[in-house]
Coordinates of C-alpha atoms and ligand atoms in Angstrom, one line a residue:
M1 CA 71.7 -140.3 92.5
R2 CA 72.5 -141.5 95.3
I3 CA 73.2 -138.8 98.2
I4 CA 73.3 -138.1 101.6
I5 CA 71.2 -135.6 104.0
L6 CA 73.4 -133.7 106.3
G7 CA 72.6 -131.7 109.3
P8 CA 71.3 -130.8 113.5
P9 CA 68.2 -131.7 113.5
G10 CA 65.6 -129.2 111.9
T11 CA 68.2 -127.7 109.6
G12 CA 65.3 -128.9 107.4
K13 CA 67.1 -132.9 106.1
G14 CA 63.0 -134.0 105.6
T15 CA 62.1 -130.9 104.5
Q16 CA 64.3 -130.7 101.3
S17 CA 64.3 -134.6 100.0
R18 CA 61.0 -134.9 100.6
M19 CA 61.0 -131.9 97.8
L20 CA 64.0 -133.4 96.5
S21 CA 62.3 -136.8 95.7
E22 CA 59.8 -135.3 94.6
Q23 CA 61.2 -132.9 91.7
F24 CA 63.3 -136.4 90.5
N25 CA 61.4 -139.1 91.3
I26 CA 63.6 -140.5 93.8
P27 CA 63.1 -142.5 96.3
H28 CA 63.4 -140.6 100.1
V29 CA 64.9 -143.7 103.0
S30 CA 64.5 -141.7 106.2
S31 CA 65.7 -143.7 109.7
G32 CA 63.6 -141.9 111.9
D33 CA 61.1 -142.0 109.2
I34 CA 61.2 -145.2 109.4
L35 CA 61.9 -145.5 112.3
R36 CA 58.3 -144.0 113.9
E37 CA 56.6 -146.2 111.5
N38 CA 58.4 -149.7 113.5
V39 CA 56.7 -147.4 116.5
A40 CA 53.9 -146.9 115.5
K41 CA 53.7 -150.6 115.0
K42 CA 55.3 -151.8 117.3
T43 CA 57.9 -154.1 115.4
D44 CA 60.5 -155.9 118.2
I45 CA 62.7 -153.3 116.1
G46 CA 60.3 -150.6 117.5
K47 CA 59.6 -151.5 121.1
K48 CA 63.5 -151.2 121.6
A49 CA 63.8 -148.2 120.4
D50 CA 60.7 -145.8 121.0
V51 CA 62.2 -145.4 124.5
F52 CA 65.4 -144.0 122.9
M53 CA 63.5 -141.7 120.9
K54 CA 61.4 -140.0 122.4
T55 CA 64.3 -138.9 125.0
G56 CA 66.3 -137.8 121.9
Q57 CA 69.0 -140.3 122.2
L58 CA 69.9 -141.9 119.1
V59 CA 68.7 -145.8 118.8
P60 CA 71.8 -148.2 119.3
D61 CA 73.6 -148.7 115.5
N62 CA 73.6 -152.3 116.3
I63 CA 69.6 -152.2 115.6
V64 CA 69.6 -149.1 112.6
V65 CA 71.8 -151.0 111.0
K66 CA 70.1 -154.1 110.4
M67 CA 67.6 -151.9 109.7
M68 CA 69.6 -150.8 107.3
T69 CA 71.0 -152.8 106.2
E70 CA 66.9 -155.1 105.5
I71 CA 66.5 -151.6 103.5
L72 CA 69.9 -150.9 101.3
G73 CA 71.1 -153.6 101.5
K74 CA 68.4 -156.0 99.0
G75 CA 69.9 -154.1 95.4
K76 CA 66.4 -152.9 95.9
Y77 CA 67.4 -149.0 94.7
K78 CA 69.6 -147.8 92.8
H79 CA 68.0 -144.3 93.6
F80 CA 68.3 -142.5 96.6
I81 CA 68.2 -139.1 98.6
L82 CA 69.6 -140.9 102.8
D83 CA 68.1 -138.6 105.3
G84 CA 69.5 -139.0 109.2
F85 CA 71.3 -141.8 108.7
P86 CA 74.3 -142.1 108.6
R87 CA 74.2 -141.3 112.1
T88 CA 77.4 -141.7 113.6
I89 CA 81.4 -143.0 112.7
N90 CA 80.0 -146.5 113.0
Q91 CA 77.6 -146.5 110.9
A92 CA 78.5 -144.3 108.0
H93 CA 81.5 -147.5 108.3
E94 CA 78.1 -150.1 108.0
L95 CA 76.3 -148.0 105.8
E96 CA 80.3 -148.4 103.2
H97 CA 79.8 -152.0 102.7
L98 CA 75.9 -151.6 101.3
T99 CA 76.3 -149.8 98.9
P100 CA 78.1 -146.8 97.4
I101 CA 77.8 -143.2 97.9
D102 CA 77.1 -140.3 95.3
L103 CA 77.2 -137.2 97.2
V104 CA 76.7 -135.5 100.7
I105 CA 75.0 -132.4 101.9
N106 CA 76.1 -130.6 105.0
L107 CA 73.0 -128.3 106.2
I108 CA 75.1 -126.0 108.4
S109 CA 72.5 -124.3 110.6
S110 CA 72.5 -122.2 113.9
E111 CA 71.7 -122.9 117.5
K112 CA 68.2 -120.8 118.0
M113 CA 67.3 -121.7 113.8
I114 CA 66.9 -125.1 115.0
M115 CA 65.0 -124.0 118.5
E116 CA 62.4 -122.8 116.5
R117 CA 61.9 -124.0 113.4
L118 CA 61.6 -127.6 115.7
S119 CA 60.0 -126.0 118.7
G120 CA 57.0 -124.8 116.3
R121 CA 56.5 -127.9 113.4
R122 CA 54.0 -129.7 114.1
V123 CA 52.7 -133.0 112.6
C124 CA 50.0 -135.0 110.8
S125 CA 48.9 -138.1 113.1
S126 CA 47.3 -139.5 110.2
C127 CA 49.0 -138.9 106.9
K128 CA 52.6 -137.6 108.7
A129 CA 52.9 -134.6 106.4
V130 CA 54.9 -131.8 108.5
F131 CA 54.1 -128.0 109.1
H132 CA 54.8 -125.5 111.6
I133 CA 52.8 -122.7 113.5
K134 CA 54.7 -120.0 111.8
N135 CA 57.1 -121.4 108.7
M136 CA 54.2 -123.7 106.8
P137 CA 51.0 -123.3 109.6
P138 CA 48.0 -125.5 108.7
K139 CA 44.4 -124.3 107.2
K140 CA 43.2 -124.8 109.8
D141 CA 44.9 -125.2 113.4
G142 CA 45.5 -128.5 114.8
V143 CA 44.2 -129.8 110.8
C144 CA 46.0 -130.6 108.1
N145 CA 45.6 -129.5 105.5
N146 CA 45.4 -132.5 102.7
C147 CA 43.4 -135.3 105.0
N148 CA 41.7 -133.1 108.0
G149 CA 44.0 -135.4 110.6
K150 CA 44.7 -133.7 114.1
L151 CA 48.4 -132.2 113.3
I152 CA 50.8 -132.9 116.7
Q153 CA 53.8 -132.0 118.8
R154 CA 56.5 -135.0 118.5
D155 CA 57.8 -136.6 121.6
D156 CA 61.5 -135.4 120.6
D157 CA 60.1 -131.7 119.0
K158 CA 59.5 -130.8 123.0
P159 CA 62.5 -127.5 123.7
E160 CA 63.8 -130.6 126.8
T161 CA 64.9 -133.6 124.1
I162 CA 65.9 -130.2 120.9
K163 CA 68.3 -129.3 123.5
N164 CA 69.6 -133.1 124.4
R165 CA 69.3 -133.2 120.2
L166 CA 71.3 -131.3 119.2
R167 CA 74.4 -132.2 122.2
I168 CA 74.9 -135.4 120.7
Y169 CA 75.3 -134.4 116.7
E170 CA 77.9 -132.5 118.1
I171 CA 79.2 -134.8 119.5
L172 CA 78.7 -137.1 117.5
S173 CA 78.6 -135.6 113.6
D174 CA 82.0 -133.9 114.1
P175 CA 83.9 -138.0 112.5
L176 CA 81.5 -138.3 109.6
I177 CA 81.3 -134.7 108.7
F178 CA 85.8 -135.8 108.7
F179 CA 85.2 -139.2 106.5
Y180 CA 83.0 -137.1 103.9
S181 CA 84.9 -134.8 103.4
Q182 CA 88.3 -136.3 103.7
K183 CA 86.3 -138.7 100.6
G184 CA 85.5 -135.9 99.3
L185 CA 82.1 -135.8 98.8
L186 CA 80.6 -133.0 101.0
R187 CA 78.9 -130.4 100.2
D188 CA 78.1 -128.3 103.1
I189 CA 74.9 -125.1 102.5
D190 CA 74.0 -122.9 104.8
G191 CA 70.6 -124.5 106.0
D192 CA 69.3 -120.5 108.1
Q193 CA 68.5 -119.8 104.5
P194 CA 64.6 -120.1 103.7
I195 CA 63.4 -123.5 102.5
P196 CA 63.3 -122.1 99.0
K197 CA 66.6 -120.5 98.1
I198 CA 68.3 -123.7 100.8
F199 CA 66.6 -126.1 97.6
G200 CA 68.1 -123.8 94.8
D201 CA 71.9 -124.4 96.9
V202 CA 71.3 -128.4 97.2
I203 CA 69.9 -128.4 92.9
S204 CA 73.3 -126.0 91.5
V205 CA 75.0 -128.4 93.7
L206 CA 73.6 -132.1 92.5
K207 CA 74.2 -129.7 88.7
K208 CA 77.5 -129.3 89.7
E209 CA 78.7 -132.8 90.4
K210 CA 76.5 -133.6 87.1
L211 CA 74.1 -135.7 89.5
V212 CA 71.0 -133.9 87.6
Ligands
LIG301 P1 64.9 -138.0 112.6 O1 63.0 -138.4 112.7 O2 66.0 -138.8 111.7 O3 64.9 -136.5 113.0 O4 64.8 -139.2 113.9 C1 64.6 -139.4 114.6 C2 64.9 -140.1 116.0 O5 64.6 -141.5 114.9 C3 66.0 -139.3 116.5 O6 67.0 -138.6 117.7 C4 66.8 -141.1 116.5 O7 66.4 -140.9 118.3 C5 65.8 -142.5 115.7 N1 67.4 -142.4 115.1 C6 66.8 -141.9 113.0 N2 67.8 -142.0 112.2 C7 69.0 -143.2 113.1 C8 70.4 -143.2 113.7 N3 70.4 -143.5 112.1 N4 70.8 -143.9 114.3 C9 70.3 -143.8 115.7 N5 68.9 -143.5 116.1 C10 68.8 -142.2 114.9

């Protein structure tokens, strides 16, 4: 199964990808996670990407495409759930050279829901587990359930930056959605539903397409 999860920031792409990855034992490849790792390790890519990420802008295509080509281009992954890539039509064209894609799940969410999800999101600074102050609170305030690490708010989850990320998504996603719908690969799912219900819909689509 080689699938892409598309959707605006905060629609639950990461959560759904992680759930799918666990259930079907398929690698979850998140461009955002890989970029954050690069920033944390202060690699060349990380140093270049940092300023764009902090301000909610997209990292330039040439940097992201080179990074993803190294990850996907070596034929290491026969199956994957791609989360956060491609984000632009140019990236989608580049991805065509790297691997075939079986299906694109398009999560659709309202701005109200997105603001609520992202502004309440907290991430473990150590193991990267994700919590939400209302929907999935940790047992102890500010502390990770899994490893006792400190929970932090991502720089780009601050309200002003969220708005910026959403505007950018709106502008860039149209051609991307058109591209995959023309190919007959796009399946829309209501991302405003509770997380388990979204997951149920994702599984139904995958079953219908005989991918699981
Ligand atoms: P995410 O974790 O997917 O929300 O991504 C966090 C940030 O990483 C984004 O706001 C961008 O700055 C950057 N990023 C992740 N994936 C891409 C991509 N495919 N193209 C450009 N920038 C990206």
